[in-house]
mmCIF file of C-alpha atoms in Angstrom:
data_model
loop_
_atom_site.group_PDB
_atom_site.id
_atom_site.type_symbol
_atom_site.label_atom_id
_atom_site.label_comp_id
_atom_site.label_asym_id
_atom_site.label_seq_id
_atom_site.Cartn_x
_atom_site.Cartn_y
_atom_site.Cartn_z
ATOM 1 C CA UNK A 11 27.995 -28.813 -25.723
ATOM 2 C CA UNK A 12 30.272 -25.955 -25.099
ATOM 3 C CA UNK A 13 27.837 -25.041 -22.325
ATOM 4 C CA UNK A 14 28.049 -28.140 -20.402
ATOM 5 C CA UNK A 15 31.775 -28.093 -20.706
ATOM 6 C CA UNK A 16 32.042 -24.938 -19.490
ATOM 7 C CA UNK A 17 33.618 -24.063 -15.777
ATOM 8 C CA UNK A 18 33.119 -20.754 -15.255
ATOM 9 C CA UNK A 19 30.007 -18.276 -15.840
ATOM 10 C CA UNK A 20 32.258 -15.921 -17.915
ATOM 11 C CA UNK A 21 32.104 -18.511 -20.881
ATOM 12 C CA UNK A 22 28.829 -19.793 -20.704
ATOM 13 C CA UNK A 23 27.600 -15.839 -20.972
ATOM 14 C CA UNK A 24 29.919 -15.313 -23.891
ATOM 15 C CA UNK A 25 28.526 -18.259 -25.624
ATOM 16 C CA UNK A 26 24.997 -16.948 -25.457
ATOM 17 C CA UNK A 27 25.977 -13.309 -26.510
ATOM 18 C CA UNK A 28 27.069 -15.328 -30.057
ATOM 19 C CA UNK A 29 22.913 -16.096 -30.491
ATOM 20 C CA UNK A 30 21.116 -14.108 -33.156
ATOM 21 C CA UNK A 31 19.725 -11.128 -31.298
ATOM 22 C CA UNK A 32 21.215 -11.611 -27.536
ATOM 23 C CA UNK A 33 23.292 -8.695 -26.618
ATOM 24 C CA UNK A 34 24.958 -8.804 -22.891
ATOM 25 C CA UNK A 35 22.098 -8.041 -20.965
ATOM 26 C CA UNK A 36 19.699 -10.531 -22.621
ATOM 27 C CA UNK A 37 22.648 -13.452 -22.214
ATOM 28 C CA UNK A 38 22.361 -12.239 -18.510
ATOM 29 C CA UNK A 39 18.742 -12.391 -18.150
ATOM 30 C CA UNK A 40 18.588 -16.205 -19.854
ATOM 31 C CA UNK A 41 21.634 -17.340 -17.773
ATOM 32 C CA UNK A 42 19.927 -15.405 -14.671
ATOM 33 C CA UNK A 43 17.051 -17.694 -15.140
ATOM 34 C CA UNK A 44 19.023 -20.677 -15.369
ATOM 35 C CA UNK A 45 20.391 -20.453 -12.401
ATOM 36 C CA UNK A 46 17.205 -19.682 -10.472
ATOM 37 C CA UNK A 47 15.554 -22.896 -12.339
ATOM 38 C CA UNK A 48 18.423 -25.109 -11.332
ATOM 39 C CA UNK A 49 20.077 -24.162 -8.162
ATOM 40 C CA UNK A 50 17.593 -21.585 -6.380
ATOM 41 C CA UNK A 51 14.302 -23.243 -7.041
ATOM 42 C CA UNK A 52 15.931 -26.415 -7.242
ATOM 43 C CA UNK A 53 13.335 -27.550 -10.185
ATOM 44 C CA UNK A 54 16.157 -29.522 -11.879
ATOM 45 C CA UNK A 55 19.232 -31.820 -10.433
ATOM 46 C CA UNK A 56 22.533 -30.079 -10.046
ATOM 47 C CA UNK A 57 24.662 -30.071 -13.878
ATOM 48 C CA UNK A 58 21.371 -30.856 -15.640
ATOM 49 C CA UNK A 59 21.144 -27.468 -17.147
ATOM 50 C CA UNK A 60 24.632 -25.612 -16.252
ATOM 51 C CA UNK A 61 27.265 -27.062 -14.713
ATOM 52 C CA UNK A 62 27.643 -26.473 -10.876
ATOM 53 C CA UNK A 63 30.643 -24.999 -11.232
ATOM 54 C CA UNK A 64 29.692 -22.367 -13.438
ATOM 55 C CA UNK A 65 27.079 -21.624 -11.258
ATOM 56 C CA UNK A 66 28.879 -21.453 -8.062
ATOM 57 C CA UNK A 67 31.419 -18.935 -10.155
ATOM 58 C CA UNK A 68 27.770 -16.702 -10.923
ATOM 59 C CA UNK A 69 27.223 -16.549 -7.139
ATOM 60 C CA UNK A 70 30.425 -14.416 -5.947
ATOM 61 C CA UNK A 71 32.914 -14.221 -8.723
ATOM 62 C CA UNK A 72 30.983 -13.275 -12.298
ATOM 63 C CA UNK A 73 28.384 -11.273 -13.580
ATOM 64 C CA UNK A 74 27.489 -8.776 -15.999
ATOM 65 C CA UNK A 75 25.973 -5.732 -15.073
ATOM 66 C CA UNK A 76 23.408 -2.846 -16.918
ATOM 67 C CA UNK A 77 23.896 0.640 -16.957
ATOM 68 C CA UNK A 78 21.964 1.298 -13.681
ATOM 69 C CA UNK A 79 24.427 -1.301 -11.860
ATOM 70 C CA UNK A 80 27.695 0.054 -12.599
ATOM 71 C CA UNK A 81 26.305 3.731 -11.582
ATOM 72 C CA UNK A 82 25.137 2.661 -8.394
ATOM 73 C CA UNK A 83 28.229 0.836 -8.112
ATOM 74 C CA UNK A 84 30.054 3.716 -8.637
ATOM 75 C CA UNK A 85 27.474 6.014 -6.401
ATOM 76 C CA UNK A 86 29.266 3.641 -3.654
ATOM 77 C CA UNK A 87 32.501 4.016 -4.205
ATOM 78 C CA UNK A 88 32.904 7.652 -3.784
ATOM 79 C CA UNK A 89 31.362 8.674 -7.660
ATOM 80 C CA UNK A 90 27.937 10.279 -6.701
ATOM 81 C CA UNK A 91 28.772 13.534 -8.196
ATOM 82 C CA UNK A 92 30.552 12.290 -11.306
ATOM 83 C CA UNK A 93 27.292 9.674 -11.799
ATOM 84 C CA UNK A 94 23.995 11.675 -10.666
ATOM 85 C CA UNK A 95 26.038 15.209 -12.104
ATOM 86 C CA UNK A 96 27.473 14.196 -15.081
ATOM 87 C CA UNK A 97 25.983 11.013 -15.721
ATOM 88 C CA UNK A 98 29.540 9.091 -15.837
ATOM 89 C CA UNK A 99 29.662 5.308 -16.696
ATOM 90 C CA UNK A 100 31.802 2.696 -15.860
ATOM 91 C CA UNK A 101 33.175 -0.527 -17.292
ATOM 92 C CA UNK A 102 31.955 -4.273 -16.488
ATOM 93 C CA UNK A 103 35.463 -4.772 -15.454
ATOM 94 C CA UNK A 104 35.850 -1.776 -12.584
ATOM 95 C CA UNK A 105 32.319 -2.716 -11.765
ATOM 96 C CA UNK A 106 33.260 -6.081 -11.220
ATOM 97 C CA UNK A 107 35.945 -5.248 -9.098
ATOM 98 C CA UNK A 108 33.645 -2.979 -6.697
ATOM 99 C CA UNK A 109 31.083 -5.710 -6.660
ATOM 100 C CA UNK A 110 33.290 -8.019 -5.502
ATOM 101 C CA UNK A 111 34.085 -5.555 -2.712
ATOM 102 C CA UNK A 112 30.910 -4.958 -1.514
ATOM 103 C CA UNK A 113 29.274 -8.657 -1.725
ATOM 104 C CA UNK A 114 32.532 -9.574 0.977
ATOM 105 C CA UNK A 115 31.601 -6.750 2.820
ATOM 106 C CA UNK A 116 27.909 -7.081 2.910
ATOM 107 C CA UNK A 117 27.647 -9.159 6.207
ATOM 108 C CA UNK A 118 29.482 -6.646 8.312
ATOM 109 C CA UNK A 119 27.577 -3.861 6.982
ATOM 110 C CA UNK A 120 24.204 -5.761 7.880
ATOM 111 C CA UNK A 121 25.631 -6.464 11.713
ATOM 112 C CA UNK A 122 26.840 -2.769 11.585
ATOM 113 C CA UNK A 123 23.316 -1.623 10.526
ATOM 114 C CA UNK A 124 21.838 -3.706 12.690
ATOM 115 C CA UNK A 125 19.471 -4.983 9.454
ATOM 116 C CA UNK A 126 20.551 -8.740 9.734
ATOM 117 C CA UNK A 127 17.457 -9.743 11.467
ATOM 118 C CA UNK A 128 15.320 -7.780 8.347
ATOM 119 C CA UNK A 129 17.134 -9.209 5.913
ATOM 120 C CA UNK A 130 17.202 -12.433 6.294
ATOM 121 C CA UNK A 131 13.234 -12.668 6.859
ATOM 122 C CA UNK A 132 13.360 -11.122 3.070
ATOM 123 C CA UNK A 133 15.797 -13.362 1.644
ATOM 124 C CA UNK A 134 14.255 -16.108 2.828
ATOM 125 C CA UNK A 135 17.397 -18.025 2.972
ATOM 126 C CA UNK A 136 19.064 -17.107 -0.264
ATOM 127 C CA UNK A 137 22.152 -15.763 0.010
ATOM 128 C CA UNK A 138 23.118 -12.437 -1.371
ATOM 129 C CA UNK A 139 25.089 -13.219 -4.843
ATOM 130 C CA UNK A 140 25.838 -11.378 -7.508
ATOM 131 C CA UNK A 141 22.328 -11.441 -9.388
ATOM 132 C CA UNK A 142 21.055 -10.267 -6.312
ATOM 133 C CA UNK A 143 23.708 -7.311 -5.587
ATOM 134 C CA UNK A 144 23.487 -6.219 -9.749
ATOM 135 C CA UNK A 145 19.521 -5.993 -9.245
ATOM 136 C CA UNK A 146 20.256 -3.758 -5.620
ATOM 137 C CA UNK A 147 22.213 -1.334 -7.210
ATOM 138 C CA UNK A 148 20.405 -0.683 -10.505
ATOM 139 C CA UNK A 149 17.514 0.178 -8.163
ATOM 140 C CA UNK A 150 19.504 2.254 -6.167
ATOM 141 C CA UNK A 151 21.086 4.207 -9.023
ATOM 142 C CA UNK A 152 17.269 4.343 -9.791
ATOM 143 C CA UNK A 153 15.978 5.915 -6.361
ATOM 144 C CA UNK A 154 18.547 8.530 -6.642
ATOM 145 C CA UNK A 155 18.409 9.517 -9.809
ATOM 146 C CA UNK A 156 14.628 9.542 -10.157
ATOM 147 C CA UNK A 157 12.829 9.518 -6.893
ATOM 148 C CA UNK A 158 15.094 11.983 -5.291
ATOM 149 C CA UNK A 159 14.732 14.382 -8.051
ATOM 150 C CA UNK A 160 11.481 14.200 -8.221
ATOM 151 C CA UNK A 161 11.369 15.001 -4.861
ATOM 152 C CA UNK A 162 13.133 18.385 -5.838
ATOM 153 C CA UNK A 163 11.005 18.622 -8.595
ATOM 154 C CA UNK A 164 7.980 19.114 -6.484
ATOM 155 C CA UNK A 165 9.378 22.134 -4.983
ATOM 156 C CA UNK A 166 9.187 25.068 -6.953
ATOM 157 C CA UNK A 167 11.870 26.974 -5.538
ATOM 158 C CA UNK A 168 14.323 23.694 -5.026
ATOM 159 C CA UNK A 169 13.894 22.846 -8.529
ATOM 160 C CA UNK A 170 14.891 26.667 -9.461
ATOM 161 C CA UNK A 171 17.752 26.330 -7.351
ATOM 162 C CA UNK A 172 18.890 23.445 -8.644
ATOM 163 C CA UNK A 173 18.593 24.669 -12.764
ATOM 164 C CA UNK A 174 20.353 27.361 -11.196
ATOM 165 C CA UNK A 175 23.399 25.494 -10.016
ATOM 166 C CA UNK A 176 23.104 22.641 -12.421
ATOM 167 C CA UNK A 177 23.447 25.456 -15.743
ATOM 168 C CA UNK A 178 26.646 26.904 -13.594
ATOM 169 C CA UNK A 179 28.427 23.458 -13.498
ATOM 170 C CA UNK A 180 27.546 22.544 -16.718
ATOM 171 C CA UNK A 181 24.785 19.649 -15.500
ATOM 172 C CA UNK A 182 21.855 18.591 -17.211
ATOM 173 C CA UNK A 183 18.041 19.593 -14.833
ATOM 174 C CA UNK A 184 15.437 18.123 -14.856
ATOM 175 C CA UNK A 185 16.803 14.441 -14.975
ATOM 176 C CA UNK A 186 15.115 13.435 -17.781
ATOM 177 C CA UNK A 187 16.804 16.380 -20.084
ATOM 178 C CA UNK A 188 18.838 15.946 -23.070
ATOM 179 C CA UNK A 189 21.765 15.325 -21.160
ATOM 180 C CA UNK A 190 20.477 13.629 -17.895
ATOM 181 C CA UNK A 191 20.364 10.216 -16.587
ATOM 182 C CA UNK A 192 18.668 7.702 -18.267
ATOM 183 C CA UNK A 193 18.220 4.405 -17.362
ATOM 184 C CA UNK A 194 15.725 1.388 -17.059
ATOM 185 C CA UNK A 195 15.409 0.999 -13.600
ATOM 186 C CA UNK A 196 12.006 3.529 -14.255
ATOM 187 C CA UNK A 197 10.620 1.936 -16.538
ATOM 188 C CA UNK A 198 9.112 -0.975 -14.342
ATOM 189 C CA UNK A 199 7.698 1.622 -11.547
ATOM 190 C CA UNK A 200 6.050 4.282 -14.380
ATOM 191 C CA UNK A 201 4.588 1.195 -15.788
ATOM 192 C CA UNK A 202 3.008 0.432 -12.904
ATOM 193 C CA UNK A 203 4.944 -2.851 -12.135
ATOM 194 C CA UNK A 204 5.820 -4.819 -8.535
ATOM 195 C CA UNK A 205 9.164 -3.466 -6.740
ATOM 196 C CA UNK A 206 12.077 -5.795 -7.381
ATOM 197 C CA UNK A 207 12.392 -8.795 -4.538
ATOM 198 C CA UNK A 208 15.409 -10.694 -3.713
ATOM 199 C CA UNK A 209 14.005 -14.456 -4.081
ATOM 200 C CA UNK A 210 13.002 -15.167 -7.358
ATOM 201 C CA UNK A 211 11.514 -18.551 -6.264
ATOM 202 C CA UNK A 212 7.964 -17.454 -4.885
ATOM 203 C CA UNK A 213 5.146 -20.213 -4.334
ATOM 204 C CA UNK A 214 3.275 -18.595 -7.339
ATOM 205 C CA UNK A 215 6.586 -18.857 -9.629
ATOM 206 C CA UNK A 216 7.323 -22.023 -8.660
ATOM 207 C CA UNK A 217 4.181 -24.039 -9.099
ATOM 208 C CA UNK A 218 4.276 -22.263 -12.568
ATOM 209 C CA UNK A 219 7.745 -23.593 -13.556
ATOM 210 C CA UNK A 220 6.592 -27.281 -11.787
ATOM 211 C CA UNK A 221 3.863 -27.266 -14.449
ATOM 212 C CA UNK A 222 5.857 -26.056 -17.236
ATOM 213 C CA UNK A 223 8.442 -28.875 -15.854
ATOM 214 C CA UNK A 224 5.759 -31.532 -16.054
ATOM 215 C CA UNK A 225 4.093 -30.711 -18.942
ATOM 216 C CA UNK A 226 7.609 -31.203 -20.643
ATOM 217 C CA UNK A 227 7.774 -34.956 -19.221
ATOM 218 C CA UNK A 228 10.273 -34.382 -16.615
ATOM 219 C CA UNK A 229 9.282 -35.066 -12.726
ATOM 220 C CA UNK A 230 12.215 -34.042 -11.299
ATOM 221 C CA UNK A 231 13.858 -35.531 -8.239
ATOM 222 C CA UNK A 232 13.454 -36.040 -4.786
ATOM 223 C CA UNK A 233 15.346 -33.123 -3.934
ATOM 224 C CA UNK A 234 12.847 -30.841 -5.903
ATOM 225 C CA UNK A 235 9.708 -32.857 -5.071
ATOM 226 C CA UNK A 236 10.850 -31.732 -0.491
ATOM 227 C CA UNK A 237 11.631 -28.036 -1.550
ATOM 228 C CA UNK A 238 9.860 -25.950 0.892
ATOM 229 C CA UNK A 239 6.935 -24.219 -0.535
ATOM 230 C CA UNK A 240 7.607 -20.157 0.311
ATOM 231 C CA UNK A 241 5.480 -17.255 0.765
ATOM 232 C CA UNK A 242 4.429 -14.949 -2.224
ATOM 233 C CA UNK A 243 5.648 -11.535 -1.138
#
């Protein structure tokens, strides 16, 4: 299949984009899945379900990213006023490019922050990819554009201030005006839903995908079979 042939991520997302009804961030979410199935929860051996070099090219060098992502992306490269202002978007490609950038830079900042230590007892021992850096800054994008606002919000007098300054500059207030933000990274919190978490592979999601696994006749390997149960958070 063209999927098995495939030997980088790029392709293998393209090819799922051409299924009825599976736009770009569907394809993600599927492929996203994949990948935790396969290589994080190690529930299948390595090329049964994507080749291992596809998913290798997921981890640092390919991924496509939602609205939220490439805002916060932005956000960090100098854009806050042109994103949280005037609500500017950017492309996969430029957000690509500053992803990049910040997943080579990540383990200095954490050393620099002094946040190694706290990370790595959430991560559990998965290193921070792509998936995991596009799911960061949507939520980011979301805390600033949302939380921090409503924040202002609150205040009665802030809030005036703020109409006041956002009507002189030609900005949209509140947020959630005609010409604010929008963006899913709210949806999940005013539906009441859990916050985000780095490991997708939780003891509770894995013993469901290990039934799902056997019920479908497949028992895996050895590898899978010695994968060390983890935590729920």
């Amino acid at each position: 299949s063209i999927l098995q042939n495939s030997r980088d991520a790029k392709t293998v997302l393209a090819e799922l984009q051409t299924l009825d009804t599976v736009g770009y961030f569907f394809a993600w979410q599927i492929f996203s899945d994949l990948v935790a199935i396969q290589h994080h929860c190690q529930l299948f051996p390595d090329n049964t379900i994507l080749p291992s070099a596809v998913v290798r090219d997921s981890l640092s060098n390919f991924a496509l990213f939602g609205p939220g992502a490439r805002k916060g992306a932005h956000i960090v490269d100098d854009g806050a006023a042109a994103v949280l202002e005037h609500d500017k978007d950017s492309s996969q490609e430029k957000t690509l490019e500053r992803a990049r950038r910040i997943l080579a830079e990540f383990p200095a900042a954490l050393k620099r922050t002094q946040l190694e230590d706290a990370w790595n007892g959430r991560a559990r021992g998965r290193p921070y990819d792509l998936e995991t850096l596009e799911h960061s800054l949507c939520d980011f994008y979301g805390a600033l554009a949302h939380r921090g606002a409503g924040a202002i919000r609150a205040d009665g007098r802030s809030s005036d201030a703020t109409a006041r300054a956002a009507e002189g500059s030609g900005c949209a207030w509140p947020p959630d005006a005609r010409k604010g933000p929008s963006h899913s990274a709210g949806t999940r919190e005013r539906q009441g839903g859990p916050a985000w978490r780095p490991n997708p592979c939780t003891a509770m999601e894995r013993r469901d995908l290990q039934r799902m696994v056997t019920a479908a006749g497949y028992r895996g390997d050895d590898r899978a079979e010695g994968v060390e149960k983890e935590e729920t958070f």
